[in-house]
Coordinates of N, CA and C in Angstrom, one line a residue:
M1 N -9.6 7.4 -11.4 CA -11.0 6.8 -11.4 C -11.1 5.8 -12.6
I2 N -11.6 4.6 -12.3 CA -11.8 3.6 -13.3 C -13.2 3.7 -13.8
T3 N -13.4 3.8 -15.1 CA -14.7 4.0 -15.7 C -15.4 2.7 -15.9
T4 N -16.7 2.8 -16.1 CA -17.5 1.6 -16.4 C -17.0 0.9 -17.6
E5 N -16.7 1.7 -18.6 CA -16.2 1.1 -19.9 C -14.9 0.3 -19.6
Q6 N -14.0 0.8 -18.8 CA -12.8 0.1 -18.5 C -13.1 -1.2 -17.7
R7 N -14.0 -1.2 -16.8 CA -14.4 -2.4 -16.1 C -15.0 -3.4 -17.0
E8 N -15.9 -2.9 -17.9 CA -16.5 -3.9 -18.9 C -15.4 -4.5 -19.8
K9 N -14.4 -3.7 -20.2 CA -13.4 -4.3 -21.1 C -12.6 -5.4 -20.3
V10 N -12.3 -5.1 -19.1 CA -11.5 -6.1 -18.3 C -12.4 -7.4 -18.1
R11 N -13.6 -7.2 -17.7 CA -14.5 -8.3 -17.5 C -14.7 -9.1 -18.8
G12 N -14.9 -8.4 -19.9 CA -15.0 -9.1 -21.2 C -13.8 -9.9 -21.6
W13 N -12.6 -9.3 -21.3 CA -11.4 -10.0 -21.6 C -11.3 -11.4 -20.8
F14 N -11.6 -11.3 -19.5 CA -11.6 -12.5 -18.7 C -12.7 -13.5 -19.1
A15 N -13.9 -13.0 -19.5 CA -14.9 -13.9 -19.9 C -14.5 -14.6 -21.2
G16 N -13.8 -14.0 -22.1 CA -13.3 -14.6 -23.3 C -12.1 -15.5 -23.1
R17 N -11.2 -15.1 -22.1 CA -9.9 -15.8 -22.0 C -10.0 -17.0 -21.0
L18 N -10.9 -17.0 -20.1 CA -10.9 -18.1 -19.1 C -11.3 -19.4 -19.8
P19 N -10.7 -20.5 -19.5 CA -11.2 -21.8 -20.0 C -12.7 -22.0 -19.8
D20 N -13.4 -22.6 -20.7 CA -14.8 -22.8 -20.6 C -15.2 -23.6 -19.4
D21 N -14.4 -24.6 -19.0 CA -14.8 -25.5 -17.9 C -14.2 -25.0 -16.6
L22 N -13.6 -23.8 -16.5 CA -13.0 -23.4 -15.2 C -14.1 -23.1 -14.2
F23 N -15.1 -22.3 -14.5 CA -16.2 -21.9 -13.6 C -17.5 -22.3 -14.2
E24 N -18.5 -22.5 -13.4 CA -19.9 -22.7 -13.8 C -20.3 -21.3 -14.4
E25 N -19.9 -20.3 -13.7 CA -20.3 -18.9 -14.1 C -19.3 -17.9 -13.5
L26 N -18.9 -16.9 -14.4 CA -18.1 -15.8 -13.9 C -18.9 -14.9 -13.1
V27 N -18.7 -14.8 -11.8 CA -19.6 -14.1 -10.9 C -19.3 -12.6 -10.9
E28 N -18.0 -12.3 -10.7 CA -17.5 -10.9 -10.5 C -16.1 -10.7 -11.0
V29 N -15.9 -9.6 -11.6 CA -14.5 -9.1 -11.9 C -14.4 -7.7 -11.4
A30 N -13.7 -7.5 -10.3 CA -13.6 -6.2 -9.6 C -12.2 -5.7 -9.8
L31 N -12.0 -4.4 -10.0 CA -10.7 -3.9 -10.2 C -10.5 -2.5 -9.5
D32 N -9.3 -2.2 -9.1 CA -8.9 -0.9 -8.8 C -7.5 -0.6 -9.3
R33 N -6.8 0.3 -8.8 CA -5.5 0.7 -9.4 C -4.4 -0.4 -9.3
E34 N -4.5 -1.3 -8.2 CA -3.5 -2.3 -7.9 C -3.9 -3.7 -8.4
E35 N -5.2 -4.0 -8.4 CA -5.6 -5.4 -8.4 C -6.8 -5.6 -9.2
I36 N -6.9 -6.8 -9.8 CA -8.1 -7.4 -10.4 C -8.5 -8.6 -9.7
T37 N -9.7 -8.7 -9.2 CA -10.2 -9.8 -8.4 C -11.2 -10.6 -9.3
V38 N -10.9 -11.8 -9.5 CA -11.8 -12.7 -10.4 C -12.5 -13.7 -9.5
I39 N -13.8 -13.7 -9.5 CA -14.6 -14.6 -8.6 C -15.5 -15.4 -9.6
G40 N -15.4 -16.7 -9.4 CA -16.3 -17.6 -10.3 C -17.1 -18.6 -9.4
R41 N -18.2 -19.1 -9.9 CA -19.0 -20.1 -9.2 C -18.5 -21.5 -9.6
I42 N -18.4 -22.3 -8.6 CA -18.0 -23.7 -8.8 C -19.1 -24.6 -8.2
P43 N -19.2 -25.9 -8.8 CA -20.3 -26.7 -8.3 C -20.3 -27.0 -6.8
A44 N -21.4 -27.1 -6.2 CA -21.5 -27.5 -4.8 C -21.2 -29.0 -4.7
P45 N -20.6 -29.4 -3.6 CA -20.5 -30.9 -3.4 C -21.8 -31.6 -3.2
R46 N -21.8 -32.9 -3.7 CA -23.1 -33.7 -3.5 C -23.1 -34.3 -2.1
L47 N -24.1 -34.1 -1.4 CA -24.2 -34.6 0.0 C -25.6 -35.3 0.2
A48 N -25.6 -36.2 1.1 CA -26.8 -36.8 1.5 C -27.8 -35.8 2.0
G49 N -29.1 -36.0 1.9 CA -30.1 -35.1 2.3 C -30.1 -34.8 3.8
D50 N -29.6 -35.7 4.6 CA -29.6 -35.5 6.0 C -28.2 -34.9 6.5
A51 N -27.4 -34.4 5.6 CA -26.1 -33.9 6.0 C -26.3 -32.7 6.9
G52 N -25.6 -32.7 8.1 CA -25.7 -31.6 9.0 C -24.8 -30.4 8.6
P53 N -24.9 -29.3 9.3 CA -24.2 -28.0 9.0 C -22.6 -28.3 9.0
A54 N -22.1 -29.0 10.0 CA -20.7 -29.3 10.0 C -20.2 -30.0 8.8
E55 N -21.0 -31.1 8.4 CA -20.6 -31.8 7.2 C -20.7 -31.0 6.0
Q56 N -21.7 -30.1 5.8 CA -21.8 -29.3 4.7 C -20.6 -28.3 4.6
E57 N -20.3 -27.7 5.7 CA -19.2 -26.8 5.8 C -17.9 -27.4 5.4
A58 N -17.6 -28.6 5.9 CA -16.4 -29.4 5.6 C -16.4 -29.7 4.1
A59 N -17.5 -30.1 3.6 CA -17.6 -30.5 2.2 C -17.3 -29.3 1.2
V60 N -17.8 -28.2 1.6 CA -17.6 -27.0 0.8 C -16.1 -26.6 0.9
E61 N -15.5 -26.6 2.1 CA -14.1 -26.3 2.3 C -13.2 -27.3 1.4
G62 N -13.6 -28.6 1.4 CA -12.8 -29.5 0.6 C -13.0 -29.3 -0.9
R63 N -14.2 -28.9 -1.3 CA -14.4 -28.6 -2.7 C -13.6 -27.4 -3.2
V64 N -13.5 -26.4 -2.3 CA -12.8 -25.2 -2.7 C -11.3 -25.5 -2.8
R65 N -10.8 -26.3 -1.8 CA -9.4 -26.7 -1.8 C -9.0 -27.5 -3.1
E66 N -9.9 -28.4 -3.4 CA -9.7 -29.3 -4.6 C -9.6 -28.4 -5.8
F67 N -10.5 -27.5 -6.0 CA -10.6 -26.6 -7.1 C -9.3 -25.8 -7.2
R68 N -8.9 -25.2 -6.1 CA -7.7 -24.4 -6.0 C -6.5 -25.1 -6.5
E69 N -6.3 -26.3 -6.0 CA -5.1 -27.1 -6.4 C -5.2 -27.5 -7.9
R70 N -6.3 -28.0 -8.3 CA -6.5 -28.6 -9.6 C -6.3 -27.5 -10.7
T71 N -6.7 -26.3 -10.4 CA -6.8 -25.2 -11.5 C -5.6 -24.3 -11.4
R72 N -4.7 -24.5 -10.5 CA -3.6 -23.5 -10.3 C -2.9 -23.1 -11.5
E73 N -2.4 -24.1 -12.3 CA -1.7 -23.8 -13.5 C -2.5 -23.0 -14.5
D74 N -3.7 -23.4 -14.8 CA -4.6 -22.6 -15.7 C -4.8 -21.2 -15.2
R75 N -5.0 -21.0 -14.0 CA -5.3 -19.7 -13.4 C -4.0 -18.8 -13.5
M76 N -2.9 -19.4 -13.2 CA -1.6 -18.7 -13.3 C -1.3 -18.2 -14.7
A77 N -1.6 -19.1 -15.7 CA -1.3 -18.7 -17.1 C -2.2 -17.5 -17.5
V78 N -3.5 -17.5 -17.1 CA -4.4 -16.4 -17.4 C -3.9 -15.1 -16.6
A79 N -3.5 -15.3 -15.3 CA -3.1 -14.2 -14.5 C -1.8 -13.5 -15.1
R80 N -0.9 -14.3 -15.6 CA 0.3 -13.7 -16.2 C 0.0 -12.8 -17.4
E81 N -0.9 -13.3 -18.3 CA -1.4 -12.5 -19.4 C -2.1 -11.3 -19.0
A82 N -3.0 -11.4 -18.0 CA -3.8 -10.2 -17.6 C -2.9 -9.2 -16.9
E83 N -1.9 -9.6 -16.1 CA -1.0 -8.7 -15.4 C -0.2 -7.9 -16.4
H84 N 0.2 -8.6 -17.5 CA 1.0 -7.9 -18.6 C 0.1 -6.9 -19.3
R85 N -1.1 -7.3 -19.6 CA -2.0 -6.5 -20.4 C -2.6 -5.3 -19.6
F86 N -2.9 -5.5 -18.4 CA -3.6 -4.5 -17.6 C -2.8 -3.8 -16.5
G87 N -1.6 -4.3 -16.3 CA -0.7 -3.7 -15.3 C -1.1 -3.8 -13.9
R88 N -1.9 -4.9 -13.6 CA -2.4 -5.1 -12.2 C -2.2 -6.5 -11.8
K89 N -2.1 -6.8 -10.5 CA -2.0 -8.1 -10.0 C -3.4 -8.8 -10.1
V90 N -3.4 -10.1 -10.3 CA -4.7 -10.8 -10.4 C -4.9 -11.7 -9.2
S91 N -6.0 -11.5 -8.5 CA -6.4 -12.4 -7.4 C -7.6 -13.2 -7.8
W92 N -7.7 -14.3 -7.1 CA -8.8 -15.3 -7.5 C -9.6 -15.7 -6.3
G93 N -10.9 -16.0 -6.5 CA -11.7 -16.5 -5.5 C -12.9 -17.3 -6.1
V94 N -13.7 -18.0 -5.3 CA -14.8 -18.8 -5.8 C -16.0 -18.6 -4.9
E95 N -17.2 -18.8 -5.5 CA -18.4 -19.0 -4.7 C -18.8 -20.5 -4.8
C96 N -19.1 -21.1 -3.7 CA -19.5 -22.5 -3.7 C -20.6 -22.7 -2.6
A97 N -21.8 -23.1 -3.0 CA -22.9 -23.3 -2.1 C -23.2 -22.1 -1.2
G98 N -23.1 -20.9 -1.8 CA -23.4 -19.7 -1.1 C -22.3 -19.1 -0.3
R99 N -21.2 -19.8 -0.3 CA -20.0 -19.3 0.5 C -19.0 -18.7 -0.5
R100 N -18.4 -17.6 -0.2 CA -17.3 -17.0 -1.0 C -16.0 -17.2 -0.3
A101 N -15.0 -17.6 -1.1 CA -13.6 -17.8 -0.5 C -12.6 -17.2 -1.5
L102 N -11.8 -16.3 -0.9 CA -10.7 -15.7 -1.7 C -9.4 -16.5 -1.5
F103 N -8.7 -16.8 -2.6 CA -7.4 -17.5 -2.5 C -6.3 -16.5 -2.2
T104 N -6.3 -15.4 -2.9 CA -5.2 -14.4 -2.8 C -5.8 -13.0 -2.8
H105 N -5.0 -12.1 -2.3 CA -5.4 -10.7 -2.4 C -4.2 -9.8 -2.2
V106 N -4.3 -8.6 -2.7 CA -3.3 -7.6 -2.5 C -3.7 -6.7 -1.3
A107 N -2.8 -6.6 -0.3 CA -3.1 -5.7 0.8 C -2.2 -4.5 0.6
A108 N -2.8 -3.5 -0.1 CA -2.0 -2.3 -0.4 C -2.0 -1.3 0.7
P109 N -0.8 -0.9 1.1 CA -0.7 0.1 2.2 C -1.2 1.5 1.8
V110 N -1.9 2.2 2.7 CA -2.4 3.5 2.4 C -2.0 4.4 3.5
M111 N -1.3 5.4 3.2 CA -0.8 6.4 4.3 C -1.8 7.5 4.4
T112 N -2.0 8.0 5.7 CA -2.8 9.1 5.9 C -2.4 9.9 7.1
R113 N -2.8 11.1 7.2 CA -2.5 11.9 8.4 C -3.8 12.2 9.1
L114 N -3.8 12.0 10.4 CA -5.1 12.1 11.2 C -4.8 13.1 12.3
R115 N -5.8 13.9 12.6 CA -5.8 14.8 13.8 C -6.2 14.1 15.0
Q116 N -6.0 14.7 16.2 CA -6.2 14.0 17.4 C -7.6 13.4 17.6
P117 N -8.7 14.1 17.3 CA -10.0 13.5 17.4 C -10.2 12.2 16.6
E118 N -9.6 12.3 15.4 CA -9.7 11.1 14.5 C -8.8 9.9 15.1
R119 N -7.6 10.3 15.6 CA -6.8 9.2 16.2 C -7.5 8.6 17.4
Q120 N -8.2 9.4 18.2 CA -8.9 8.9 19.3 C -10.0 7.9 19.0
V121 N -10.6 8.1 17.8 CA -11.6 7.1 17.3 C -10.9 5.8 17.1
L122 N -9.8 5.8 16.5 CA -9.1 4.6 16.2 C -8.6 3.9 17.5
D123 N -8.1 4.8 18.4 CA -7.6 4.2 19.7 C -8.8 3.6 20.6
T124 N -10.0 4.2 20.4 CA -11.1 3.6 21.1 C -11.5 2.3 20.6
L125 N -11.4 2.1 19.3 CA -11.6 0.8 18.7 C -10.6 -0.2 19.1
I126 N -9.4 0.2 19.3 CA -8.3 -0.7 19.8 C -8.6 -1.1 21.3
A127 N -8.9 -0.1 22.1 CA -9.2 -0.3 23.5 C -10.4 -1.2 23.7
G128 N -11.4 -1.1 22.8 CA -12.6 -1.9 22.9 C -12.4 -3.3 22.3
G129 N -11.2 -3.6 21.8 CA -11.0 -5.0 21.2 C -11.5 -5.2 19.8
V130 N -12.0 -4.1 19.2 CA -12.5 -4.2 17.8 C -11.3 -4.4 16.8
A131 N -10.2 -3.7 17.1 CA -9.0 -3.7 16.2 C -7.7 -3.9 17.1
R132 N -6.7 -4.4 16.4 CA -5.4 -4.7 17.1 C -4.5 -3.5 17.0
S133 N -4.7 -2.7 15.9 CA -3.7 -1.6 15.7 C -4.5 -0.4 15.0
R134 N -3.9 0.7 14.9 CA -4.5 1.9 14.2 C -4.8 1.5 12.8
S135 N -3.9 0.9 12.1 CA -4.2 0.5 10.7 C -5.3 -0.5 10.6
D136 N -5.4 -1.4 11.5 CA -6.5 -2.4 11.5 C -7.8 -1.6 11.8
A137 N -7.8 -0.7 12.8 CA -9.0 0.1 13.1 C -9.4 1.0 11.9
L138 N -8.5 1.5 11.2 CA -8.8 2.3 10.0 C -9.5 1.5 8.9
A139 N -9.0 0.3 8.7 CA -9.6 -0.7 7.7 C -11.0 -1.0 8.2
W140 N -11.2 -1.2 9.5 CA -12.5 -1.5 10.0 C -13.5 -0.4 9.7
C141 N -13.0 0.8 9.9 CA -13.9 2.0 9.6 C -14.3 2.1 8.1
V142 N -13.3 1.8 7.3 CA -13.6 1.8 5.8 C -14.6 0.7 5.5
R143 N -14.5 -0.5 6.1 CA -15.5 -1.5 5.8 C -16.9 -1.1 6.3
L144 N -16.9 -0.4 7.5 CA -18.2 0.0 8.0 C -18.9 1.1 7.1
V145 N -18.1 2.0 6.6 CA -18.6 3.0 5.7 C -19.1 2.3 4.4
Q146 N -18.3 1.4 3.9 CA -18.7 0.7 2.7 C -20.0 0.0 2.9
Q147 N -20.3 -0.6 4.0 CA -21.5 -1.4 4.3 C -22.7 -0.4 4.3
H148 N -22.5 0.8 4.8 CA -23.7 1.6 5.1 C -23.9 2.7 4.0
T149 N -23.0 2.8 3.1 CA -23.1 3.9 2.1 C -22.9 3.5 0.7
D150 N -23.3 2.2 0.4 CA -23.1 1.7 -0.9 C -23.9 2.5 -2.0
D151 N -25.1 2.9 -1.6 CA -25.9 3.7 -2.6 C -25.2 5.1 -2.9
W152 N -24.8 5.7 -1.8 CA -24.1 7.0 -1.9 C -22.8 6.9 -2.7
L153 N -22.0 5.9 -2.4 CA -20.8 5.7 -3.2 C -21.0 5.4 -4.6
G154 N -22.1 4.6 -4.9 CA -22.5 4.3 -6.3 C -22.8 5.6 -7.0
E155 N -23.6 6.5 -6.4 CA -23.9 7.8 -7.0 C -22.7 8.6 -7.3
L156 N -21.8 8.6 -6.3 CA -20.5 9.4 -6.4 C -19.7 8.9 -7.6
R157 N -19.6 7.5 -7.7 CA -18.8 7.0 -8.8 C -19.4 7.3 -10.2
A158 N -20.8 7.3 -10.2 CA -21.5 7.6 -11.5 C -21.2 9.1 -11.8
S159 N -21.2 10.0 -10.8 CA -20.9 11.4 -11.1 C -19.5 11.6 -11.6
L160 N -18.5 10.9 -11.0 CA -17.1 11.0 -11.4 C -17.0 10.5 -12.8
E161 N -17.7 9.4 -13.2 CA -17.6 8.9 -14.6 C -18.1 10.0 -15.5
H162 N -19.2 10.7 -15.2 CA -19.8 11.7 -16.0 C -18.7 12.8 -16.2
V163 N -18.1 13.2 -15.2 CA -17.0 14.3 -15.3 C -15.9 13.8 -16.2
Q164 N -15.5 12.6 -16.1 CA -14.4 12.0 -16.9 C -14.8 12.1 -18.4
R165 N -16.1 11.7 -18.7 CA -16.6 11.7 -20.1 C -16.5 13.1 -20.7
V166 N -17.0 14.1 -19.9 CA -17.0 15.5 -20.3 C -15.5 15.9 -20.6
R167 N -14.6 15.6 -19.7 CA -13.2 16.0 -19.9 C -12.6 15.4 -21.1
A168 N -13.0 14.1 -21.4 CA -12.5 13.4 -22.5 C -12.9 14.0 -23.8
Q169 N -14.0 14.8 -23.8 CA -14.4 15.4 -25.1 C -13.7 16.7 -25.3
G170 N -12.9 17.2 -24.4 CA -12.1 18.4 -24.6 C -11.1 18.3 -25.6
P171 N -10.5 19.5 -26.0 CA -9.5 19.6 -27.1 C -8.2 18.8 -26.8
D172 N -7.9 18.6 -25.5 CA -6.6 17.9 -25.1 C -6.8 16.5 -24.8
A173 N -7.9 15.9 -25.2 CA -8.3 14.5 -24.8 C -7.3 13.6 -25.5
Q174 N -6.9 12.5 -24.7 CA -6.0 11.5 -25.2 C -6.8 10.2 -25.0
P175 N -6.4 9.1 -25.8 CA -7.1 7.8 -25.7 C -7.0 7.3 -24.3
E176 N -8.0 6.6 -23.8 CA -8.0 5.9 -22.5 C -7.1 4.7 -22.6
D177 N -6.5 4.4 -21.5 CA -5.6 3.2 -21.4 C -5.7 2.6 -20.1
T178 N -6.1 1.4 -20.0 CA -6.3 0.7 -18.7 C -4.9 0.3 -18.1
H179 N -3.9 0.4 -18.9 CA -2.5 0.0 -18.4 C -1.9 1.1 -17.7
E180 N -2.1 1.3 -16.4 CA -1.7 2.5 -15.7 C -0.4 2.3 -15.0
E181 N 0.0 1.1 -14.7 CA 1.2 0.8 -13.9 C 2.0 -0.3 -14.5
E182 N 3.3 -0.3 -14.2 CA 4.2 -1.4 -14.7 C 3.9 -2.6 -13.9
T183 N 4.1 -3.8 -14.6 CA 3.8 -5.0 -13.9 C 5.0 -5.4 -13.1
H184 N 4.8 -6.2 -12.1 CA 5.8 -6.8 -11.3 C 6.0 -8.2 -11.7
D185 N 6.9 -8.9 -11.0 CA 7.1 -10.3 -11.4 C 5.9 -11.2 -11.2
E186 N 5.9 -12.3 -11.9 CA 4.7 -13.1 -12.0 C 4.3 -13.7 -10.7
N187 N 5.1 -13.7 -9.7 CA 4.8 -14.2 -8.4 C 4.2 -13.2 -7.4
G188 N 4.1 -11.9 -8.0 CA 3.4 -10.9 -7.2 C 4.3 -10.3 -6.1
R189 N 5.6 -10.4 -6.3 CA 6.5 -9.8 -5.3 C 6.6 -8.3 -5.4
G190 N 6.7 -7.6 -4.3 CA 6.9 -6.2 -4.4 C 5.6 -5.4 -4.4
Q191 N 4.5 -6.0 -4.3 CA 3.2 -5.2 -4.3 C 2.2 -5.8 -3.4
G192 N 2.1 -5.2 -2.3 CA 1.1 -5.6 -1.3 C 1.5 -7.0 -0.6
T193 N 0.5 -7.6 0.0 CA 0.7 -8.9 0.7 C -0.2 -9.9 0.0
R194 N 0.5 -11.0 -0.4 CA -0.3 -12.1 -1.0 C 0.0 -13.4 -0.2
D195 N -0.7 -14.4 -0.4 CA -0.5 -15.6 0.3 C 0.4 -16.6 -0.4
G196 N 1.1 -16.0 -1.5 CA 2.1 -16.8 -2.2 C 1.6 -17.6 -3.4
E197 N 0.3 -17.5 -3.7 CA -0.3 -18.2 -4.8 C -1.5 -17.5 -5.3
G198 N -1.8 -17.7 -6.6 CA -2.9 -16.9 -7.2 C -4.1 -17.7 -7.5

């Protein structure tokens, strides 16, 4: 379980370490055991007042691509430091004109055992064309749960953090450390699936 304090420390580190001119605003720093995802806001492209939806979409896509290429070296330098410090891969994304685009991500495999009624749910999603495979169907179910139970999950996380704080006050308490896993090479090999760039 990652505590609010750990999340704040990671966000604070990125807020201090990122070049001042990289983002207009640091929108989000999300983390779990494998990955830190950094999302920043970039300026929207300037368009004529009569620009249609297709032109707006193409302009935003072009702005995101330009930002990604221009800032690659700076972002990779920060990612190498963060991966060494926190033991997690770093993924990047931007918000531009209300649209969010992720450049990279870790797709971590999760193994589970399911009974027949649960497998039938996944197979129904496949038969209905919602998913291509059982793993794809399971990911779809997780996204659906996430959409509809954010409040409940938030309360559960808060409860877990309270339990952790109480445990930390016990006689065997040890200092917290956000560095939980060894780092991999700077190109992200050997952990999940990435698109080859950060």
